[in-house]
PDB file of C-alpha atoms in Angstrom:
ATOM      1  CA  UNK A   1     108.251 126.099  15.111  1.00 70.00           C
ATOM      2  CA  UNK A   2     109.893 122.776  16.640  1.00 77.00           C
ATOM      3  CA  UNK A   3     109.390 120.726  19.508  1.00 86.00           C
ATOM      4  CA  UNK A   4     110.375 117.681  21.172  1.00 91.00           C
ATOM      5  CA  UNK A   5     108.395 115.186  23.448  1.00 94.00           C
ATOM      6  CA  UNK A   6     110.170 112.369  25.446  1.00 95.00           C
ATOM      7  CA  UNK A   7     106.622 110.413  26.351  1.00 92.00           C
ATOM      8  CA  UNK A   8     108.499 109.205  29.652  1.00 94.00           C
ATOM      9  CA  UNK A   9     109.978 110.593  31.970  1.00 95.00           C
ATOM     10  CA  UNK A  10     111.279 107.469  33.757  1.00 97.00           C
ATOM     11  CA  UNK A  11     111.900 104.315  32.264  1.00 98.00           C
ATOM     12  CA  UNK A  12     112.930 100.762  34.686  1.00 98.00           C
ATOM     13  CA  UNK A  13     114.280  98.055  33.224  1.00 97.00           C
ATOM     14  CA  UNK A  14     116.273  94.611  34.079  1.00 97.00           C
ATOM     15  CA  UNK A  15     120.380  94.633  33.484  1.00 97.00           C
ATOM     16  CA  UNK A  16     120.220  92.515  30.099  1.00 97.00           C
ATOM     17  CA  UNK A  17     116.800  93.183  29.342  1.00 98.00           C
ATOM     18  CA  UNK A  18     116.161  95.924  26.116  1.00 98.00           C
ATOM     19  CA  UNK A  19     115.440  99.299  26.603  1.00 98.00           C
ATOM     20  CA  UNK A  20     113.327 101.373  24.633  1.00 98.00           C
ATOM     21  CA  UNK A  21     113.453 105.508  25.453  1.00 98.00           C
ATOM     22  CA  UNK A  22     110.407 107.008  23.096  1.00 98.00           C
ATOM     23  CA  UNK A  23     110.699 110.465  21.434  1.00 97.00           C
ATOM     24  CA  UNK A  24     108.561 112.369  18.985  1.00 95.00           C
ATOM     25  CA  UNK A  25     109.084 115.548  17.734  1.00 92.00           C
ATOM     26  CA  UNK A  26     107.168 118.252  15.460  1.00 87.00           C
ATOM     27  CA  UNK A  27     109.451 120.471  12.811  1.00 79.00           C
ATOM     28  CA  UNK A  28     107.926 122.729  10.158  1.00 71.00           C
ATOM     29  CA  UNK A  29     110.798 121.011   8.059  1.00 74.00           C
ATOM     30  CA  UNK A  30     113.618 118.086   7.714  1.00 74.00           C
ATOM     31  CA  UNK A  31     115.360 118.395  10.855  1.00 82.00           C
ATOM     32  CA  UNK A  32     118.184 116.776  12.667  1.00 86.00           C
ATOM     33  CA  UNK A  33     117.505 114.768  15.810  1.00 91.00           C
ATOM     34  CA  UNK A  34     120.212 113.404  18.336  1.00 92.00           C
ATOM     35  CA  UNK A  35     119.883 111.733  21.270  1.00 96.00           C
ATOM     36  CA  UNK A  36     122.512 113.032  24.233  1.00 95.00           C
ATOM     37  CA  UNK A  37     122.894 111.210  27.668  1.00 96.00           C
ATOM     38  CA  UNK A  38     124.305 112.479  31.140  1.00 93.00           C
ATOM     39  CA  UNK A  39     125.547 110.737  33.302  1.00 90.00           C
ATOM     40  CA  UNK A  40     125.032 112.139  37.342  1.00 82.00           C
ATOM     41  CA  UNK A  41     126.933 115.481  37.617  1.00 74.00           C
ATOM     42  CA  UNK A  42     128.639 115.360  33.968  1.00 78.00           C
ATOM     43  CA  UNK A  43     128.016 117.519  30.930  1.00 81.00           C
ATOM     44  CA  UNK A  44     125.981 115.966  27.876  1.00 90.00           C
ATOM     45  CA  UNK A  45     127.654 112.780  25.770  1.00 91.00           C
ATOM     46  CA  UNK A  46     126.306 113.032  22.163  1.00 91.00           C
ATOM     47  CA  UNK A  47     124.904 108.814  21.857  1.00 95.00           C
ATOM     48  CA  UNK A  48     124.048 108.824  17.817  1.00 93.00           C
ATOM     49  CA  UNK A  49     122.422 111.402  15.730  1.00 90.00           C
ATOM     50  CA  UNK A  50     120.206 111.837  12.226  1.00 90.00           C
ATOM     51  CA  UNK A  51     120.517 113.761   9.717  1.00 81.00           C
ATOM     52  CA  UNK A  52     118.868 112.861   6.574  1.00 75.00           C
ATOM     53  CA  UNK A  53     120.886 110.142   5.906  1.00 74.00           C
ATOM     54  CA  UNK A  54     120.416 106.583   6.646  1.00 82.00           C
ATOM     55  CA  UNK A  55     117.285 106.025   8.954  1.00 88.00           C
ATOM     56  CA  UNK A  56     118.339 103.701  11.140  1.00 93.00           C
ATOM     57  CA  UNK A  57     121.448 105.196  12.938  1.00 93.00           C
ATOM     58  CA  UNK A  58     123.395 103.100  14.955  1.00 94.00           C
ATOM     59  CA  UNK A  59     125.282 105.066  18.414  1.00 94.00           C
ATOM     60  CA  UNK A  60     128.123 104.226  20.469  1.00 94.00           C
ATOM     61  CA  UNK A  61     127.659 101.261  23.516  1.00 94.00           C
ATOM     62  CA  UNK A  62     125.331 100.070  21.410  1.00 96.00           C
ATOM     63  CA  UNK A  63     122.367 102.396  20.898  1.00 97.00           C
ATOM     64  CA  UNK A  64     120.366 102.874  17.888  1.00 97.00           C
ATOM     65  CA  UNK A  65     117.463 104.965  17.020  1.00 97.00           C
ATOM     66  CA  UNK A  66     115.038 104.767  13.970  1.00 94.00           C
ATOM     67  CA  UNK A  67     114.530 107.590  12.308  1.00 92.00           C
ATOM     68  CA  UNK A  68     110.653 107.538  11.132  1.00 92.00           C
ATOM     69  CA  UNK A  69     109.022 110.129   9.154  1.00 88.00           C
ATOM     70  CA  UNK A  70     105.435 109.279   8.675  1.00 89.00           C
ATOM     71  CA  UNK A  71     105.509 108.791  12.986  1.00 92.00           C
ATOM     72  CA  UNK A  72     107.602 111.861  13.683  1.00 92.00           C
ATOM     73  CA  UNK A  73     109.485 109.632  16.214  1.00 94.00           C
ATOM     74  CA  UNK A  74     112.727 109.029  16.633  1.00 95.00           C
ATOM     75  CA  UNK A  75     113.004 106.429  19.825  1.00 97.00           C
ATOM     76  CA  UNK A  76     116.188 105.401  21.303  1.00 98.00           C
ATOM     77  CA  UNK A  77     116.945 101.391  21.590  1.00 98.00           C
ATOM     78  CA  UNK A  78     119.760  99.074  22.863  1.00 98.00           C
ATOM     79  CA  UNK A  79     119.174  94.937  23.084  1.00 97.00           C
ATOM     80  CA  UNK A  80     120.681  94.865  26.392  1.00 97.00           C
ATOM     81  CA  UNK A  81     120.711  97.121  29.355  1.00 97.00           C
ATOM     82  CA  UNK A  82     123.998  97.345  31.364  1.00 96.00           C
ATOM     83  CA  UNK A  83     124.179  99.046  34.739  1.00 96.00           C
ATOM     84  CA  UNK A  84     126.488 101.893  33.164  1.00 95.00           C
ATOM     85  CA  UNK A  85     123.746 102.641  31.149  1.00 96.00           C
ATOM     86  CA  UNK A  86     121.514 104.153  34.279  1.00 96.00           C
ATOM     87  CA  UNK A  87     121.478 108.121  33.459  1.00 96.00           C
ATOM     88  CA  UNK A  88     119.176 111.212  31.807  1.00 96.00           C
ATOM     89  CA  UNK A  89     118.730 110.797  28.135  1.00 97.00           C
ATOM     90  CA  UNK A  90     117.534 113.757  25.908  1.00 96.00           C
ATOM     91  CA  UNK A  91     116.230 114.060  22.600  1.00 96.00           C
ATOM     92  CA  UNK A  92     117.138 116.710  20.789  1.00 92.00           C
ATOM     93  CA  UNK A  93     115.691 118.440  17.585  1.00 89.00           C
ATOM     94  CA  UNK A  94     117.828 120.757  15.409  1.00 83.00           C
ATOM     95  CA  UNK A  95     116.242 122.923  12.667  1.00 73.00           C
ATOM     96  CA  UNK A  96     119.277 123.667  10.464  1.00 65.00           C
ATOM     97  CA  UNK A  97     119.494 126.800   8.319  1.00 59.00           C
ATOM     98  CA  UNK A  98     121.507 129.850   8.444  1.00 52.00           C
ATOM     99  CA  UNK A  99     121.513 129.222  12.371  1.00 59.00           C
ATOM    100  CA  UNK A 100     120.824 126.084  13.957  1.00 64.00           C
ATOM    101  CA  UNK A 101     117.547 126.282  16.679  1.00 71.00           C
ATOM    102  CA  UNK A 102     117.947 123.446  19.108  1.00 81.00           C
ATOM    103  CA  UNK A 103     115.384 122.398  21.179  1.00 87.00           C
ATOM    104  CA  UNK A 104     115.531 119.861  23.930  1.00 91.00           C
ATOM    105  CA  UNK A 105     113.105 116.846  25.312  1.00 93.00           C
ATOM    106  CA  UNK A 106     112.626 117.238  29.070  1.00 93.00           C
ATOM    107  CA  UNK A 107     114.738 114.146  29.225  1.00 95.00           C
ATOM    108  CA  UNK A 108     113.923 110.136  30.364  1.00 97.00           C
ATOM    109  CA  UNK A 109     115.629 109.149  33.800  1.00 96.00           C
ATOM    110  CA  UNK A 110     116.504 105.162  32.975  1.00 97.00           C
ATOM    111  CA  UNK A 111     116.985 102.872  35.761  1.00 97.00           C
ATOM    112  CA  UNK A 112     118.695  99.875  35.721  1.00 97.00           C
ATOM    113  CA  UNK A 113     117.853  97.008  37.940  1.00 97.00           C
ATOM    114  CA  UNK A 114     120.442  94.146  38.699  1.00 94.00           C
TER     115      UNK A 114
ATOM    116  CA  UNK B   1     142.512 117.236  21.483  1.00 64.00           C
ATOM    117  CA  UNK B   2     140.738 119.269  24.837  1.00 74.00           C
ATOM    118  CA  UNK B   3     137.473 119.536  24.462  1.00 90.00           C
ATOM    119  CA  UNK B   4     134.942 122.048  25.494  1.00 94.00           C
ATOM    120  CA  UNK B   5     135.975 123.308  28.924  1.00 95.00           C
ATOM    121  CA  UNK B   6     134.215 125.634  31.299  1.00 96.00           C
ATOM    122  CA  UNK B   7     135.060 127.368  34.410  1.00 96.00           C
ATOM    123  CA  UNK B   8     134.504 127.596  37.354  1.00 96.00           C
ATOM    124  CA  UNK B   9     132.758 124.450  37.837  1.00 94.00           C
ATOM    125  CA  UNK B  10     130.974 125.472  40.631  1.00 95.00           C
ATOM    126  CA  UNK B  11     129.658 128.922  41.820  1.00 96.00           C
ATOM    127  CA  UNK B  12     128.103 130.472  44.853  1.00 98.00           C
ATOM    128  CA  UNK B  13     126.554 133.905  44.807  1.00 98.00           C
ATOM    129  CA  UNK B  14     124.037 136.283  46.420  1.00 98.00           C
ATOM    130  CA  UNK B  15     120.501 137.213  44.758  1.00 97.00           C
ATOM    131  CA  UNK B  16     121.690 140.624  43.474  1.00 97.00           C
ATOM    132  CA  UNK B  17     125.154 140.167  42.375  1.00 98.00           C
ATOM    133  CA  UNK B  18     126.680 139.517  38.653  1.00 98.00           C
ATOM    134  CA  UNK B  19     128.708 136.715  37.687  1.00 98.00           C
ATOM    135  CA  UNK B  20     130.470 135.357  34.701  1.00 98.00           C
ATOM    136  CA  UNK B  21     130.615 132.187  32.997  1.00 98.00           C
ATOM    137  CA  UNK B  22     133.608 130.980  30.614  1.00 98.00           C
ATOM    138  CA  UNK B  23     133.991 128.892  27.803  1.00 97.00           C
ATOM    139  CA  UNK B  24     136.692 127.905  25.536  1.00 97.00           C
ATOM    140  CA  UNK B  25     135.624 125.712  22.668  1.00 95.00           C
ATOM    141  CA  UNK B  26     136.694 122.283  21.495  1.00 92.00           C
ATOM    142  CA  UNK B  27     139.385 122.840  18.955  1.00 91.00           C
ATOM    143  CA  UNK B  28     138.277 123.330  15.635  1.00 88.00           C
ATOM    144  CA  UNK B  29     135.102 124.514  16.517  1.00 90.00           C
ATOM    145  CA  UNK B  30     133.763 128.676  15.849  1.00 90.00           C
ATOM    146  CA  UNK B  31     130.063 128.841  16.908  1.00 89.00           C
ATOM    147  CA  UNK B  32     129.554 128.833  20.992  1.00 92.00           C
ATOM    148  CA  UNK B  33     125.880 128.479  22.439  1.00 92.00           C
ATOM    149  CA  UNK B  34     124.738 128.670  25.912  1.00 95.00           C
ATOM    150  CA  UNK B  35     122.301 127.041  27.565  1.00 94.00           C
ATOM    151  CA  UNK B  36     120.450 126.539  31.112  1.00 96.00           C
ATOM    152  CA  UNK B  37     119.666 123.525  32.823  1.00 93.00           C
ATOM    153  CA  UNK B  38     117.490 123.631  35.582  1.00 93.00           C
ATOM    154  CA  UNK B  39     117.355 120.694  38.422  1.00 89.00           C
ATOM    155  CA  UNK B  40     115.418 117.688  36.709  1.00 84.00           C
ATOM    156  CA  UNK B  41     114.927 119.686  33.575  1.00 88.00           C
ATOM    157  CA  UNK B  42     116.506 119.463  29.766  1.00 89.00           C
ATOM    158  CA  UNK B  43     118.421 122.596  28.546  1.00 92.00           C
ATOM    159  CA  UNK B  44     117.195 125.662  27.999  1.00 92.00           C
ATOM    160  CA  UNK B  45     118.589 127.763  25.099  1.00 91.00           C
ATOM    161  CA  UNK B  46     120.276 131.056  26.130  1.00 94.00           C
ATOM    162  CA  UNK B  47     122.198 132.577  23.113  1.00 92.00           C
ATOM    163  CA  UNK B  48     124.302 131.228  20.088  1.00 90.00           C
ATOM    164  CA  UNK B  49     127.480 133.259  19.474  1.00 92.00           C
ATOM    165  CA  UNK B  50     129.351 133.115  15.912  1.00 88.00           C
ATOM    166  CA  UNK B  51     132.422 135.541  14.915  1.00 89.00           C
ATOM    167  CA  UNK B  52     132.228 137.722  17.711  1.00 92.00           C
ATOM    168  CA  UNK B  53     128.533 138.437  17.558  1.00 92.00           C
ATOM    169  CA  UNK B  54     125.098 137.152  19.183  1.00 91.00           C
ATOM    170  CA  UNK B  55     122.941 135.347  16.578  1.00 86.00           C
ATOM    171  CA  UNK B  56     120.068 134.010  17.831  1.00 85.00           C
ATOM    172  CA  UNK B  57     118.633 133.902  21.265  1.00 90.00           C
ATOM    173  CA  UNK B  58     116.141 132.033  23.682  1.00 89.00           C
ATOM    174  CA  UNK B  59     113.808 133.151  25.906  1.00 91.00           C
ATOM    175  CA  UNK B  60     115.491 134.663  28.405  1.00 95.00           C
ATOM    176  CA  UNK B  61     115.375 138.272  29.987  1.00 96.00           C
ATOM    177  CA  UNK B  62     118.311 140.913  29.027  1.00 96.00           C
ATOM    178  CA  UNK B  63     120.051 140.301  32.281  1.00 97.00           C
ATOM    179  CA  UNK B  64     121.702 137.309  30.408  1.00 98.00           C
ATOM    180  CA  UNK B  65     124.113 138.499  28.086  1.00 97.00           C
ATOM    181  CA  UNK B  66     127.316 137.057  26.407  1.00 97.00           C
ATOM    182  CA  UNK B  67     130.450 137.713  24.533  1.00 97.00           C
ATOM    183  CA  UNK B  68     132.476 135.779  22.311  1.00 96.00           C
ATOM    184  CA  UNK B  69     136.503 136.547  21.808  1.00 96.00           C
ATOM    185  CA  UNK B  70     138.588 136.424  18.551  1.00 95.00           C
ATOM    186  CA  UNK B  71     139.604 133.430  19.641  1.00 94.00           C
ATOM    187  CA  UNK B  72     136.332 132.037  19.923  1.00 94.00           C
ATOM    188  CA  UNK B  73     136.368 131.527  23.570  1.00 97.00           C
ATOM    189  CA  UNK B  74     132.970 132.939  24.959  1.00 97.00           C
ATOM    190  CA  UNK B  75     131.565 134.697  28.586  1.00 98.00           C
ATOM    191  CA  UNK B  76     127.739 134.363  29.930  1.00 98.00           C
ATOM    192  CA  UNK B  77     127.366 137.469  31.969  1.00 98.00           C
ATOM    193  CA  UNK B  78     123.942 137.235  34.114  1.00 98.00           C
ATOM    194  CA  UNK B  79     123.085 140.672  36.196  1.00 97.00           C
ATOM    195  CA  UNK B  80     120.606 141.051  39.283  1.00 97.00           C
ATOM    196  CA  UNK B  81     120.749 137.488  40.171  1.00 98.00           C
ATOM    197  CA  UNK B  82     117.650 135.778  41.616  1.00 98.00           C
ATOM    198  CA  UNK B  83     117.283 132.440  42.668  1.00 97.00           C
ATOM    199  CA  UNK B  84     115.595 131.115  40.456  1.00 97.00           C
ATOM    200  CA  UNK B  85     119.073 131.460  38.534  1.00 98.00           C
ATOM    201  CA  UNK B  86     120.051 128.359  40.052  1.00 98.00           C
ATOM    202  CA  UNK B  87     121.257 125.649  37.615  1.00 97.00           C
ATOM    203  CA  UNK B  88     123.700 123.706  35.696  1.00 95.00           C
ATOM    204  CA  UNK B  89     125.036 126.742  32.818  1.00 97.00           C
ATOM    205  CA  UNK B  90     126.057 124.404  29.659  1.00 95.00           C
ATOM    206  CA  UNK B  91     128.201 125.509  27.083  1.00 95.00           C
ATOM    207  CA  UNK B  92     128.195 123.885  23.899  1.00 92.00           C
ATOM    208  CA  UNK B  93     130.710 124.301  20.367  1.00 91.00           C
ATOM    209  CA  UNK B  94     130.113 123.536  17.342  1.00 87.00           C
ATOM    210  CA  UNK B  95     131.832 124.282  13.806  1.00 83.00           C
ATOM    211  CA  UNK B  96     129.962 126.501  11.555  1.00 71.00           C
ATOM    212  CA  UNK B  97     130.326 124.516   8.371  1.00 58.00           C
ATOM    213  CA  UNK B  98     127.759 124.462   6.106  1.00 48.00           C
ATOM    214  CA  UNK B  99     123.666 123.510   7.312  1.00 45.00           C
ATOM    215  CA  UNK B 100     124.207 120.368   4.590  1.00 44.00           C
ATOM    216  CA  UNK B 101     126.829 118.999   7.008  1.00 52.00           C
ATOM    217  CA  UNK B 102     124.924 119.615  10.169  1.00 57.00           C
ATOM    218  CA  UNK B 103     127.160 119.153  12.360  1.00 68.00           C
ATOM    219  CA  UNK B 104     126.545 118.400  16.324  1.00 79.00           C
ATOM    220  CA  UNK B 105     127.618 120.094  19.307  1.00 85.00           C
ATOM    221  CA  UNK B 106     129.853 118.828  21.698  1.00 89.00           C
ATOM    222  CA  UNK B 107     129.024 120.374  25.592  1.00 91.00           C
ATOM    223  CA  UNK B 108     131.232 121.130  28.220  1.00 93.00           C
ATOM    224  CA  UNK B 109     130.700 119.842  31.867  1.00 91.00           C
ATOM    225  CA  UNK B 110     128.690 122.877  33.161  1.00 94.00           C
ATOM    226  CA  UNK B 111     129.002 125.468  35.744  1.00 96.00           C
ATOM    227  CA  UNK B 112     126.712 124.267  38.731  1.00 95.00           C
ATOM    228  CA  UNK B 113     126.049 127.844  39.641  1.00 97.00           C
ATOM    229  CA  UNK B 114     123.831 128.210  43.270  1.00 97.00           C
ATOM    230  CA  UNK B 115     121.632 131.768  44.009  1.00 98.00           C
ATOM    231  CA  UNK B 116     121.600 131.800  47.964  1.00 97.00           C
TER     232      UNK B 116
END
């Protein structure tokens, strides 16, 4: 069994302050985790993803997440919010094998304040 | 290179009826996946399709039910709609490759289908 848990549901931050999204997730075994945003009425953008490789993975418009094992988080960070940046971020966990399960975080709404 | 594409993009039906969903797949790509997205909620798994065949499946009731083509291009077919079928329908490709790759998925815009 796997599961996902975005611990906010909103996050509010300053334009040029950091942001920090938090995820955990629970997996029976090594899985791969991505972090996806949407933007208002648009699909899903894949930001970064991890999968067993280097820990620290580093996304486009500068996004990175750690990857961290003995936490079972995976939280999504940028130095510096920008106002394009306001959207729905999800945290996704894949259990790969002969079929890949996905399962999704309920998502983080981040605001952006100018 | 296109990538995933869906249509329509937006839908309007009555509790009761059918409707179909399309999907053509990012070039490349072989394995199609469906998935729900309620108002202010993350996906929902529906179904995974790979060569032509349904291979795993969420939690969700028979009336959902899918095809995929030769040409990998896939259909979500939902019967006796109710309203709580509301939502954003997301299709999402992938290749198959091989689990040590692990590759992602790449999602189409959605179908914003509405239940009235």
């Amino acid at each position: 069994a796997q599961s996902v848990t975005q611990l906010d549901s909103h996050v509010s931050v300053s334009e040029g302050t950091p942001v920090l999204l938090r995820c955990n997730y629970s997996s029976s075994y090594s899985p791969s985790l991505f972090w996806y945003v949407q933007h208002p009425n648009k699909g899903l953008q894949l930001l970064l993803k991890y999968t067993s490789a280097a820990t620290l993975v580093k996304g486009i418009n500068g996004f990175e997440a750690e990857f961290k094992k003995s936490e079972t988080s995976f939280h999504l960070t940028k130095p510096s919010a920008h106002m394009s940046d306001a959207a729905e971020y999800f945290c996704v966990v894949r259990l790969d094998g002969g079929y890949q399960k996905v399962t999704f975080g309920t998502g983080t709404k981040l605001q952006v304040i100018p | 290179d296109a990538g995933v594409t869906q249509s329509p993009t937006h839908l309007i039906k009555t509790r009761g009826q059918q409707v179909t969903l399309r999907c053509s797949p990012k070039s490349g790509h072989d394995t199609v996946s469906w998935y729900q997205q309620a108002l202010g909620q993350g996906p929902q798994f529906i179904f995974q399709y790979y060569e032509e065949e349904e291979r795993q499946r969420g939690n969700f009731p028979d009336r959902f039910s899918g095809h995929q083509f030769p040409n990998y291009s896939s259909e979500l077919n939902v019967n006796a709609l109710l309203l709580g079928d509301s939502a954003l329908y997301l299709c999402a490709s992938s290749p198959r490759g091989r689990a040590v790759y692990r590759p992602e998925q790449y999602f189409g815009p959605g179908t914003r289908l509405t239940v009235t």
